[in-house]
PDB file of C-alpha atoms in Angstrom:
ATOM      1  CA  UNK A   1      -3.444  63.518  45.862  1.00 70.00           C
ATOM      2  CA  UNK A   2       0.483  63.966  45.924  1.00 86.00           C
ATOM      3  CA  UNK A   3       2.485  61.016  45.994  1.00 90.00           C
ATOM      4  CA  UNK A   4       3.962  62.123  49.465  1.00 90.00           C
ATOM      5  CA  UNK A   5       0.557  62.174  50.962  1.00 91.00           C
ATOM      6  CA  UNK A   6      -0.342  58.912  49.482  1.00 93.00           C
ATOM      7  CA  UNK A   7       2.835  57.149  50.984  1.00 94.00           C
ATOM      8  CA  UNK A   8       1.977  58.865  54.422  1.00 94.00           C
ATOM      9  CA  UNK A   9      -1.561  57.748  54.622  1.00 95.00           C
ATOM     10  CA  UNK A  10      -0.450  54.225  53.512  1.00 96.00           C
ATOM     11  CA  UNK A  11       1.938  54.259  56.096  1.00 96.00           C
ATOM     12  CA  UNK A  12      -0.888  55.380  58.687  1.00 96.00           C
ATOM     13  CA  UNK A  13      -2.994  52.539  57.493  1.00 97.00           C
ATOM     14  CA  UNK A  14      -0.280  50.046  57.871  1.00 97.00           C
ATOM     15  CA  UNK A  15       0.584  51.188  61.538  1.00 97.00           C
ATOM     16  CA  UNK A  16      -3.017  51.170  62.480  1.00 96.00           C
ATOM     17  CA  UNK A  17      -3.350  47.560  61.322  1.00 96.00           C
ATOM     18  CA  UNK A  18      -0.188  46.584  63.197  1.00 96.00           C
ATOM     19  CA  UNK A  19      -1.896  48.376  66.464  1.00 95.00           C
ATOM     20  CA  UNK A  20      -5.082  46.594  65.637  1.00 93.00           C
ATOM     21  CA  UNK A  21      -3.198  43.146  65.387  1.00 92.00           C
ATOM     22  CA  UNK A  22      -1.292  43.931  68.621  1.00 93.00           C
ATOM     23  CA  UNK A  23      -4.586  44.590  70.340  1.00 90.00           C
ATOM     24  CA  UNK A  24      -6.170  41.285  69.042  1.00 86.00           C
ATOM     25  CA  UNK A  25      -3.459  39.411  70.800  1.00 87.00           C
ATOM     26  CA  UNK A  26      -4.238  40.753  74.250  1.00 85.00           C
ATOM     27  CA  UNK A  27      -6.879  38.598  76.045  1.00 82.00           C
ATOM     28  CA  UNK A  28     -10.070  40.198  76.530  1.00 76.00           C
ATOM     29  CA  UNK A  29     -10.604  42.055  79.863  1.00 75.00           C
ATOM     30  CA  UNK A  30     -13.954  41.200  80.224  1.00 74.00           C
ATOM     31  CA  UNK A  31     -16.634  38.767  78.529  1.00 72.00           C
ATOM     32  CA  UNK A  32     -18.412  41.603  76.947  1.00 75.00           C
ATOM     33  CA  UNK A  33     -17.197  42.413  73.140  1.00 71.00           C
ATOM     34  CA  UNK A  34     -16.157  45.976  72.833  1.00 71.00           C
ATOM     35  CA  UNK A  35     -14.087  46.377  76.083  1.00 84.00           C
ATOM     36  CA  UNK A  36     -10.831  47.360  74.712  1.00 86.00           C
ATOM     37  CA  UNK A  37      -8.427  50.461  74.517  1.00 90.00           C
ATOM     38  CA  UNK A  38      -8.767  50.706  70.865  1.00 90.00           C
ATOM     39  CA  UNK A  39      -5.054  51.167  70.235  1.00 94.00           C
ATOM     40  CA  UNK A  40      -5.792  51.996  66.397  1.00 94.00           C
ATOM     41  CA  UNK A  41      -7.473  55.204  67.297  1.00 95.00           C
ATOM     42  CA  UNK A  42      -4.073  56.654  68.494  1.00 96.00           C
ATOM     43  CA  UNK A  43      -3.469  56.960  64.756  1.00 96.00           C
ATOM     44  CA  UNK A  44      -7.177  58.218  63.966  1.00 96.00           C
ATOM     45  CA  UNK A  45      -6.631  61.042  66.629  1.00 96.00           C
ATOM     46  CA  UNK A  46      -3.344  61.851  65.509  1.00 95.00           C
ATOM     47  CA  UNK A  47      -4.521  62.236  61.877  1.00 95.00           C
ATOM     48  CA  UNK A  48      -7.639  64.318  62.891  1.00 95.00           C
ATOM     49  CA  UNK A  49      -5.301  66.936  64.573  1.00 94.00           C
ATOM     50  CA  UNK A  50      -2.185  67.004  62.495  1.00 93.00           C
ATOM     51  CA  UNK A  51      -3.548  66.084  58.742  1.00 92.00           C
ATOM     52  CA  UNK A  52      -7.256  66.444  58.350  1.00 93.00           C
ATOM     53  CA  UNK A  53     -10.635  64.918  58.778  1.00 95.00           C
ATOM     54  CA  UNK A  54     -11.202  63.591  55.306  1.00 95.00           C
ATOM     55  CA  UNK A  55      -7.939  61.839  55.416  1.00 95.00           C
ATOM     56  CA  UNK A  56      -8.908  60.356  59.026  1.00 96.00           C
ATOM     57  CA  UNK A  57     -12.085  58.815  57.492  1.00 97.00           C
ATOM     58  CA  UNK A  58     -10.649  57.327  54.781  1.00 96.00           C
ATOM     59  CA  UNK A  59      -7.541  55.676  56.796  1.00 97.00           C
ATOM     60  CA  UNK A  60     -10.089  54.535  59.455  1.00 97.00           C
ATOM     61  CA  UNK A  61     -12.439  52.912  56.819  1.00 96.00           C
ATOM     62  CA  UNK A  62      -9.724  51.312  54.731  1.00 96.00           C
ATOM     63  CA  UNK A  63      -7.964  50.012  57.970  1.00 96.00           C
ATOM     64  CA  UNK A  64     -11.324  48.324  59.161  1.00 95.00           C
ATOM     65  CA  UNK A  65     -11.793  46.555  55.685  1.00 95.00           C
ATOM     66  CA  UNK A  66      -8.409  45.426  55.673  1.00 95.00           C
ATOM     67  CA  UNK A  67      -8.013  43.937  59.188  1.00 93.00           C
ATOM     68  CA  UNK A  68     -11.500  42.310  58.947  1.00 93.00           C
ATOM     69  CA  UNK A  69     -10.627  40.649  55.694  1.00 92.00           C
ATOM     70  CA  UNK A  70      -7.251  39.509  57.392  1.00 90.00           C
ATOM     71  CA  UNK A  71      -8.466  38.557  60.940  1.00 86.00           C
ATOM     72  CA  UNK A  72     -12.158  39.065  61.043  1.00 84.00           C
ATOM     73  CA  UNK A  73     -15.510  38.248  59.507  1.00 87.00           C
ATOM     74  CA  UNK A  74     -18.779  39.963  58.450  1.00 88.00           C
ATOM     75  CA  UNK A  75     -19.477  40.499  62.073  1.00 87.00           C
ATOM     76  CA  UNK A  76     -16.347  42.004  62.980  1.00 87.00           C
ATOM     77  CA  UNK A  77     -16.770  44.171  59.978  1.00 92.00           C
ATOM     78  CA  UNK A  78     -20.399  45.406  60.616  1.00 92.00           C
ATOM     79  CA  UNK A  79     -19.661  46.306  64.416  1.00 90.00           C
ATOM     80  CA  UNK A  80     -16.417  48.266  63.469  1.00 92.00           C
ATOM     81  CA  UNK A  81     -18.003  50.170  61.019  1.00 95.00           C
ATOM     82  CA  UNK A  82     -21.060  51.104  63.193  1.00 95.00           C
ATOM     83  CA  UNK A  83     -18.653  52.049  65.929  1.00 94.00           C
ATOM     84  CA  UNK A  84     -16.196  54.135  63.697  1.00 95.00           C
ATOM     85  CA  UNK A  85     -18.782  55.858  61.692  1.00 96.00           C
ATOM     86  CA  UNK A  86     -20.394  57.174  64.888  1.00 96.00           C
ATOM     87  CA  UNK A  87     -17.121  57.930  66.665  1.00 96.00           C
ATOM     88  CA  UNK A  88     -15.591  59.720  63.748  1.00 97.00           C
ATOM     89  CA  UNK A  89     -18.670  61.880  62.854  1.00 97.00           C
ATOM     90  CA  UNK A  90     -18.680  62.917  66.695  1.00 96.00           C
ATOM     91  CA  UNK A  91     -15.241  63.783  66.966  1.00 96.00           C
ATOM     92  CA  UNK A  92     -14.898  65.553  63.822  1.00 97.00           C
ATOM     93  CA  UNK A  93     -17.778  67.682  64.913  1.00 96.00           C
ATOM     94  CA  UNK A  94     -16.597  68.404  68.421  1.00 95.00           C
ATOM     95  CA  UNK A  95     -13.217  69.173  66.816  1.00 95.00           C
ATOM     96  CA  UNK A  96     -14.801  71.751  64.438  1.00 94.00           C
ATOM     97  CA  UNK A  97     -16.600  73.390  67.197  1.00 93.00           C
ATOM     98  CA  UNK A  98     -13.291  74.351  68.486  1.00 90.00           C
ATOM     99  CA  UNK A  99     -14.713  74.158  72.197  1.00 92.00           C
ATOM    100  CA  UNK A 100     -13.240  71.493  73.445  1.00 94.00           C
ATOM    101  CA  UNK A 101      -9.567  70.008  74.199  1.00 93.00           C
ATOM    102  CA  UNK A 102      -8.279  66.939  72.514  1.00 93.00           C
ATOM    103  CA  UNK A 103      -8.956  64.543  75.318  1.00 94.00           C
ATOM    104  CA  UNK A 104     -12.441  65.631  75.577  1.00 95.00           C
ATOM    105  CA  UNK A 105     -12.875  64.956  71.940  1.00 96.00           C
ATOM    106  CA  UNK A 106     -11.069  61.512  72.216  1.00 96.00           C
ATOM    107  CA  UNK A 107     -13.431  60.635  75.447  1.00 96.00           C
ATOM    108  CA  UNK A 108     -16.630  61.444  73.220  1.00 96.00           C
ATOM    109  CA  UNK A 109     -15.371  59.294  70.441  1.00 96.00           C
ATOM    110  CA  UNK A 110     -14.631  56.394  72.640  1.00 95.00           C
ATOM    111  CA  UNK A 111     -18.313  56.736  74.138  1.00 96.00           C
ATOM    112  CA  UNK A 112     -19.882  56.990  70.577  1.00 96.00           C
ATOM    113  CA  UNK A 113     -17.870  54.056  69.602  1.00 95.00           C
ATOM    114  CA  UNK A 114     -19.374  52.086  72.412  1.00 94.00           C
ATOM    115  CA  UNK A 115     -23.120  53.474  71.547  1.00 95.00           C
ATOM    116  CA  UNK A 116     -22.739  52.483  67.708  1.00 95.00           C
ATOM    117  CA  UNK A 117     -21.600  49.008  68.708  1.00 92.00           C
ATOM    118  CA  UNK A 118     -24.435  48.374  70.916  1.00 93.00           C
ATOM    119  CA  UNK A 119     -26.805  49.797  68.424  1.00 94.00           C
ATOM    120  CA  UNK A 120     -25.388  47.287  66.042  1.00 94.00           C
ATOM    121  CA  UNK A 121     -25.733  44.398  68.515  1.00 92.00           C
ATOM    122  CA  UNK A 122     -29.358  45.304  69.107  1.00 93.00           C
ATOM    123  CA  UNK A 123     -30.113  45.224  65.465  1.00 93.00           C
ATOM    124  CA  UNK A 124     -27.830  42.118  64.873  1.00 92.00           C
ATOM    125  CA  UNK A 125     -29.953  40.079  67.480  1.00 90.00           C
ATOM    126  CA  UNK A 126     -33.033  42.060  67.141  1.00 91.00           C
ATOM    127  CA  UNK A 127     -33.026  42.105  70.762  1.00 90.00           C
ATOM    128  CA  UNK A 128     -33.348  45.245  72.835  1.00 89.00           C
ATOM    129  CA  UNK A 129     -32.137  43.604  76.108  1.00 88.00           C
ATOM    130  CA  UNK A 130     -28.650  43.571  74.539  1.00 89.00           C
ATOM    131  CA  UNK A 131     -28.438  47.444  75.489  1.00 90.00           C
ATOM    132  CA  UNK A 132     -28.524  46.293  79.300  1.00 88.00           C
ATOM    133  CA  UNK A 133     -24.846  46.575  79.478  1.00 86.00           C
ATOM    134  CA  UNK A 134     -24.349  50.092  77.697  1.00 92.00           C
ATOM    135  CA  UNK A 135     -23.615  51.766  80.907  1.00 92.00           C
ATOM    136  CA  UNK A 136     -21.060  49.382  81.945  1.00 89.00           C
ATOM    137  CA  UNK A 137     -19.539  49.633  78.166  1.00 91.00           C
ATOM    138  CA  UNK A 138     -19.721  53.470  78.574  1.00 94.00           C
ATOM    139  CA  UNK A 139     -17.235  53.253  81.576  1.00 94.00           C
ATOM    140  CA  UNK A 140     -14.788  51.433  79.460  1.00 93.00           C
ATOM    141  CA  UNK A 141     -15.375  53.826  76.787  1.00 94.00           C
ATOM    142  CA  UNK A 142     -14.656  56.556  78.921  1.00 95.00           C
ATOM    143  CA  UNK A 143     -11.087  54.988  80.192  1.00 94.00           C
ATOM    144  CA  UNK A 144     -10.115  53.913  76.566  1.00 95.00           C
ATOM    145  CA  UNK A 145     -11.025  57.620  75.355  1.00 95.00           C
ATOM    146  CA  UNK A 146      -9.172  59.256  78.148  1.00 95.00           C
ATOM    147  CA  UNK A 147      -5.839  56.795  77.703  1.00 96.00           C
ATOM    148  CA  UNK A 148      -5.957  57.433  73.924  1.00 96.00           C
ATOM    149  CA  UNK A 149      -6.656  61.178  74.314  1.00 95.00           C
ATOM    150  CA  UNK A 150      -3.620  61.581  76.611  1.00 96.00           C
ATOM    151  CA  UNK A 151      -1.470  59.387  74.546  1.00 96.00           C
ATOM    152  CA  UNK A 152      -2.304  60.880  71.128  1.00 95.00           C
ATOM    153  CA  UNK A 153      -1.930  64.488  72.752  1.00 94.00           C
ATOM    154  CA  UNK A 154       1.727  63.726  73.647  1.00 95.00           C
ATOM    155  CA  UNK A 155       2.267  62.267  70.167  1.00 94.00           C
ATOM    156  CA  UNK A 156       0.488  65.402  68.434  1.00 93.00           C
ATOM    157  CA  UNK A 157       2.740  67.670  70.679  1.00 92.00           C
ATOM    158  CA  UNK A 158       6.107  66.003  70.011  1.00 92.00           C
ATOM    159  CA  UNK A 159       5.300  65.663  66.121  1.00 89.00           C
ATOM    160  CA  UNK A 160       4.711  69.454  66.055  1.00 86.00           C
ATOM    161  CA  UNK A 161       8.520  69.917  64.677  1.00 84.00           C
ATOM    162  CA  UNK A 162       7.913  67.814  61.780  1.00 81.00           C
ATOM    163  CA  UNK A 163       7.129  69.303  58.774  1.00 78.00           C
ATOM    164  CA  UNK A 164       4.456  66.993  57.075  1.00 75.00           C
ATOM    165  CA  UNK A 165       4.283  69.045  54.032  1.00 74.00           C
ATOM    166  CA  UNK A 166       1.161  67.007  52.658  1.00 75.00           C
ATOM    167  CA  UNK A 167      -1.072  69.716  50.956  1.00 66.00           C
TER     168      UNK A 167
ATOM    169  CA  UNK B   1      -8.374  71.454  79.598  1.00 71.00           C
ATOM    170  CA  UNK B   2     -10.831  74.284  79.768  1.00 82.00           C
ATOM    171  CA  UNK B   3     -14.045  74.862  81.932  1.00 90.00           C
ATOM    172  CA  UNK B   4     -16.421  73.661  79.162  1.00 91.00           C
ATOM    173  CA  UNK B   5     -14.466  70.274  78.881  1.00 92.00           C
ATOM    174  CA  UNK B   6     -15.029  69.657  82.663  1.00 93.00           C
ATOM    175  CA  UNK B   7     -18.633  70.524  82.121  1.00 94.00           C
ATOM    176  CA  UNK B   8     -19.154  68.256  79.366  1.00 94.00           C
ATOM    177  CA  UNK B   9     -16.969  65.296  80.839  1.00 94.00           C
ATOM    178  CA  UNK B  10     -18.805  65.781  84.200  1.00 95.00           C
ATOM    179  CA  UNK B  11     -22.276  65.377  82.799  1.00 95.00           C
ATOM    180  CA  UNK B  12     -21.294  62.292  80.857  1.00 94.00           C
ATOM    181  CA  UNK B  13     -19.750  60.706  83.913  1.00 95.00           C
ATOM    182  CA  UNK B  14     -22.749  61.651  85.835  1.00 96.00           C
ATOM    183  CA  UNK B  15     -25.304  60.225  83.730  1.00 95.00           C
ATOM    184  CA  UNK B  16     -23.446  56.877  83.556  1.00 95.00           C
ATOM    185  CA  UNK B  17     -23.067  56.806  87.303  1.00 95.00           C
ATOM    186  CA  UNK B  18     -26.950  57.553  87.710  1.00 95.00           C
ATOM    187  CA  UNK B  19     -27.583  54.685  84.918  1.00 93.00           C
ATOM    188  CA  UNK B  20     -25.493  52.229  86.718  1.00 92.00           C
ATOM    189  CA  UNK B  21     -26.897  53.323  90.128  1.00 93.00           C
ATOM    190  CA  UNK B  22     -30.484  52.951  88.831  1.00 91.00           C
ATOM    191  CA  UNK B  23     -29.623  49.364  87.308  1.00 88.00           C
ATOM    192  CA  UNK B  24     -28.120  48.149  90.497  1.00 87.00           C
ATOM    193  CA  UNK B  25     -30.764  49.570  92.681  1.00 88.00           C
ATOM    194  CA  UNK B  26     -33.666  47.989  90.774  1.00 85.00           C
ATOM    195  CA  UNK B  27     -32.038  44.810  90.526  1.00 85.00           C
ATOM    196  CA  UNK B  28     -34.448  41.903  91.404  1.00 86.00           C
ATOM    197  CA  UNK B  29     -34.341  38.188  91.418  1.00 89.00           C
ATOM    198  CA  UNK B  30     -35.670  36.759  88.025  1.00 90.00           C
ATOM    199  CA  UNK B  31     -37.991  34.038  87.504  1.00 92.00           C
ATOM    200  CA  UNK B  32     -37.528  32.736  84.028  1.00 93.00           C
ATOM    201  CA  UNK B  33     -35.272  33.011  81.107  1.00 93.00           C
ATOM    202  CA  UNK B  34     -36.459  33.786  77.444  1.00 94.00           C
ATOM    203  CA  UNK B  35     -34.133  32.611  74.508  1.00 94.00           C
ATOM    204  CA  UNK B  36     -34.139  34.586  71.593  1.00 94.00           C
ATOM    205  CA  UNK B  37     -32.836  33.906  68.246  1.00 93.00           C
ATOM    206  CA  UNK B  38     -32.864  36.667  65.748  1.00 92.00           C
ATOM    207  CA  UNK B  39     -35.216  38.529  68.053  1.00 90.00           C
ATOM    208  CA  UNK B  40     -37.930  35.723  67.926  1.00 91.00           C
ATOM    209  CA  UNK B  41     -38.561  33.877  71.465  1.00 92.00           C
ATOM    210  CA  UNK B  42     -37.734  30.168  70.649  1.00 92.00           C
ATOM    211  CA  UNK B  43     -37.706  28.828  74.375  1.00 90.00           C
ATOM    212  CA  UNK B  44     -38.692  29.686  77.986  1.00 92.00           C
ATOM    213  CA  UNK B  45     -37.215  28.107  81.137  1.00 93.00           C
ATOM    214  CA  UNK B  46     -37.982  28.515  84.663  1.00 92.00           C
ATOM    215  CA  UNK B  47     -35.069  29.298  86.926  1.00 92.00           C
ATOM    216  CA  UNK B  48     -36.297  27.403  89.561  1.00 91.00           C
ATOM    217  CA  UNK B  49     -36.045  24.131  87.905  1.00 89.00           C
ATOM    218  CA  UNK B  50     -32.370  22.747  87.406  1.00 91.00           C
ATOM    219  CA  UNK B  51     -31.797  21.656  83.850  1.00 90.00           C
ATOM    220  CA  UNK B  52     -29.658  21.669  81.017  1.00 91.00           C
ATOM    221  CA  UNK B  53     -31.132  22.519  77.360  1.00 91.00           C
ATOM    222  CA  UNK B  54     -29.713  22.490  73.855  1.00 91.00           C
ATOM    223  CA  UNK B  55     -30.705  25.916  72.143  1.00 90.00           C
ATOM    224  CA  UNK B  56     -30.970  26.651  68.443  1.00 85.00           C
ATOM    225  CA  UNK B  57     -30.180  23.103  67.213  1.00 85.00           C
ATOM    226  CA  UNK B  58     -27.194  22.432  69.316  1.00 85.00           C
ATOM    227  CA  UNK B  59     -25.066  25.796  68.784  1.00 89.00           C
ATOM    228  CA  UNK B  60     -25.180  26.754  72.465  1.00 90.00           C
ATOM    229  CA  UNK B  61     -25.957  24.660  75.581  1.00 93.00           C
ATOM    230  CA  UNK B  62     -27.927  26.449  78.478  1.00 93.00           C
ATOM    231  CA  UNK B  63     -27.807  25.120  81.962  1.00 93.00           C
ATOM    232  CA  UNK B  64     -29.847  26.209  84.787  1.00 93.00           C
ATOM    233  CA  UNK B  65     -28.614  25.530  88.165  1.00 91.00           C
ATOM    234  CA  UNK B  66     -29.504  26.912  91.784  1.00 91.00           C
ATOM    235  CA  UNK B  67     -31.633  29.607  90.237  1.00 90.00           C
ATOM    236  CA  UNK B  68     -28.887  30.943  87.948  1.00 92.00           C
ATOM    237  CA  UNK B  69     -28.592  30.544  83.970  1.00 94.00           C
ATOM    238  CA  UNK B  70     -25.442  30.270  82.151  1.00 92.00           C
ATOM    239  CA  UNK B  71     -24.060  28.861  78.978  1.00 92.00           C
ATOM    240  CA  UNK B  72     -21.775  25.884  79.121  1.00 91.00           C
ATOM    241  CA  UNK B  73     -20.882  25.464  75.586  1.00 88.00           C
ATOM    242  CA  UNK B  74     -20.997  27.186  72.187  1.00 89.00           C
ATOM    243  CA  UNK B  75     -19.717  26.399  68.568  1.00 89.00           C
ATOM    244  CA  UNK B  76     -18.403  29.742  68.041  1.00 83.00           C
ATOM    245  CA  UNK B  77     -14.564  30.308  67.914  1.00 79.00           C
ATOM    246  CA  UNK B  78     -14.738  33.267  70.804  1.00 77.00           C
ATOM    247  CA  UNK B  79     -16.908  31.672  73.383  1.00 83.00           C
ATOM    248  CA  UNK B  80     -17.465  35.035  74.735  1.00 84.00           C
ATOM    249  CA  UNK B  81     -21.240  33.965  75.621  1.00 86.00           C
ATOM    250  CA  UNK B  82     -19.781  31.111  77.981  1.00 89.00           C
ATOM    251  CA  UNK B  83     -17.606  33.596  79.810  1.00 87.00           C
ATOM    252  CA  UNK B  84     -20.286  35.843  80.491  1.00 87.00           C
ATOM    253  CA  UNK B  85     -20.975  33.796  83.464  1.00 88.00           C
ATOM    254  CA  UNK B  86     -24.245  33.238  85.572  1.00 91.00           C
ATOM    255  CA  UNK B  87     -27.447  35.604  85.369  1.00 92.00           C
ATOM    256  CA  UNK B  88     -30.248  35.588  87.583  1.00 91.00           C
ATOM    257  CA  UNK B  89     -31.204  39.222  87.880  1.00 90.00           C
ATOM    258  CA  UNK B  90     -34.261  40.715  86.044  1.00 90.00           C
ATOM    259  CA  UNK B  91     -32.872  42.133  82.767  1.00 89.00           C
ATOM    260  CA  UNK B  92     -29.346  40.600  82.759  1.00 91.00           C
ATOM    261  CA  UNK B  93     -28.765  39.361  79.210  1.00 92.00           C
ATOM    262  CA  UNK B  94     -25.999  36.739  77.859  1.00 92.00           C
ATOM    263  CA  UNK B  95     -25.489  37.523  74.136  1.00 90.00           C
ATOM    264  CA  UNK B  96     -24.174  35.121  71.515  1.00 90.00           C
ATOM    265  CA  UNK B  97     -23.303  37.444  68.520  1.00 89.00           C
ATOM    266  CA  UNK B  98     -22.013  34.859  66.138  1.00 89.00           C
ATOM    267  CA  UNK B  99     -25.417  32.797  66.432  1.00 90.00           C
ATOM    268  CA  UNK B 100     -27.529  36.038  66.964  1.00 91.00           C
ATOM    269  CA  UNK B 101     -28.709  34.346  70.222  1.00 92.00           C
ATOM    270  CA  UNK B 102     -29.610  35.941  73.458  1.00 93.00           C
ATOM    271  CA  UNK B 103     -30.760  34.652  76.972  1.00 94.00           C
ATOM    272  CA  UNK B 104     -32.511  37.116  79.080  1.00 94.00           C
ATOM    273  CA  UNK B 105     -33.672  37.016  82.611  1.00 94.00           C
ATOM    274  CA  UNK B 106     -37.351  38.319  83.555  1.00 92.00           C
ATOM    275  CA  UNK B 107     -39.153  38.533  86.729  1.00 88.00           C
ATOM    276  CA  UNK B 108     -42.666  37.546  87.058  1.00 81.00           C
ATOM    277  CA  UNK B 109     -44.815  40.624  88.198  1.00 70.00           C
ATOM    278  CA  UNK B 110     -46.665  40.230  91.372  1.00 56.00           C
ATOM    279  CA  UNK B 111     -50.132  38.102  90.811  1.00 51.00           C
ATOM    280  CA  UNK B 112     -49.019  37.514  87.269  1.00 52.00           C
ATOM    281  CA  UNK B 113     -48.050  33.947  86.309  1.00 53.00           C
ATOM    282  CA  UNK B 114     -46.252  34.301  83.009  1.00 51.00           C
ATOM    283  CA  UNK B 115     -45.569  37.620  81.003  1.00 48.00           C
ATOM    284  CA  UNK B 116     -46.069  38.068  77.525  1.00 49.00           C
ATOM    285  CA  UNK B 117     -42.821  39.117  75.986  1.00 45.00           C
TER     286      UNK B 117
END
């Protein structure tokens, strides 16, 4: 890996961690865990479209480990990883298909994030009834995915002039 | 946004809307709650009898009042389970992730006295 690329990805991790901290200071909108915009995903969608999927996965996983270490615990780590793995896998495949716009990819990412977290919650509590709230969480996932999709679309478009030159 | 985008997103939104519609149309008053820790039933309380119960060795306190159940206290930092409020409809569940504890409302079927969970 080129030094420039390492520096850039380090910057991306730092930015995602800051966004994650900022979000943790916003009081929860509802009593259900998992209802939030997911600000760090702005960085992930940007990386997915401007840099590459491998780099996105690396930045996402490192960011989750670091934020869980600093502000969270085993529980937050488990749920974040479950959501992120499913969400990234879905977004990468959907983007590779070349069939859908960035907003659609981001919405599906948001939905898969919630599905991953509910599955983790069911396994965590060994109780299937926890899935009762999935449809309501999916509404939040759709809204979050749309917001992140539109915002990161603007960032990707505006950054087209930058020469990242990371390869 | 292309036609494919609208088809995919439209389908997803329709499925979510149907799921929520089905959940709200099939709502039914519950008769009792089952408390589970780690998936194992630890207690069962009738909703028709008011009372306050200490769950899981005191980590959470459950109160039943006027046919609804809610948690009044928890030893975890976020207290999300307390904020989840009152539940009284079949299937509604309060979840306390830190203690791996859930409280779920059930309805006794017609003619049935107590269901086996």
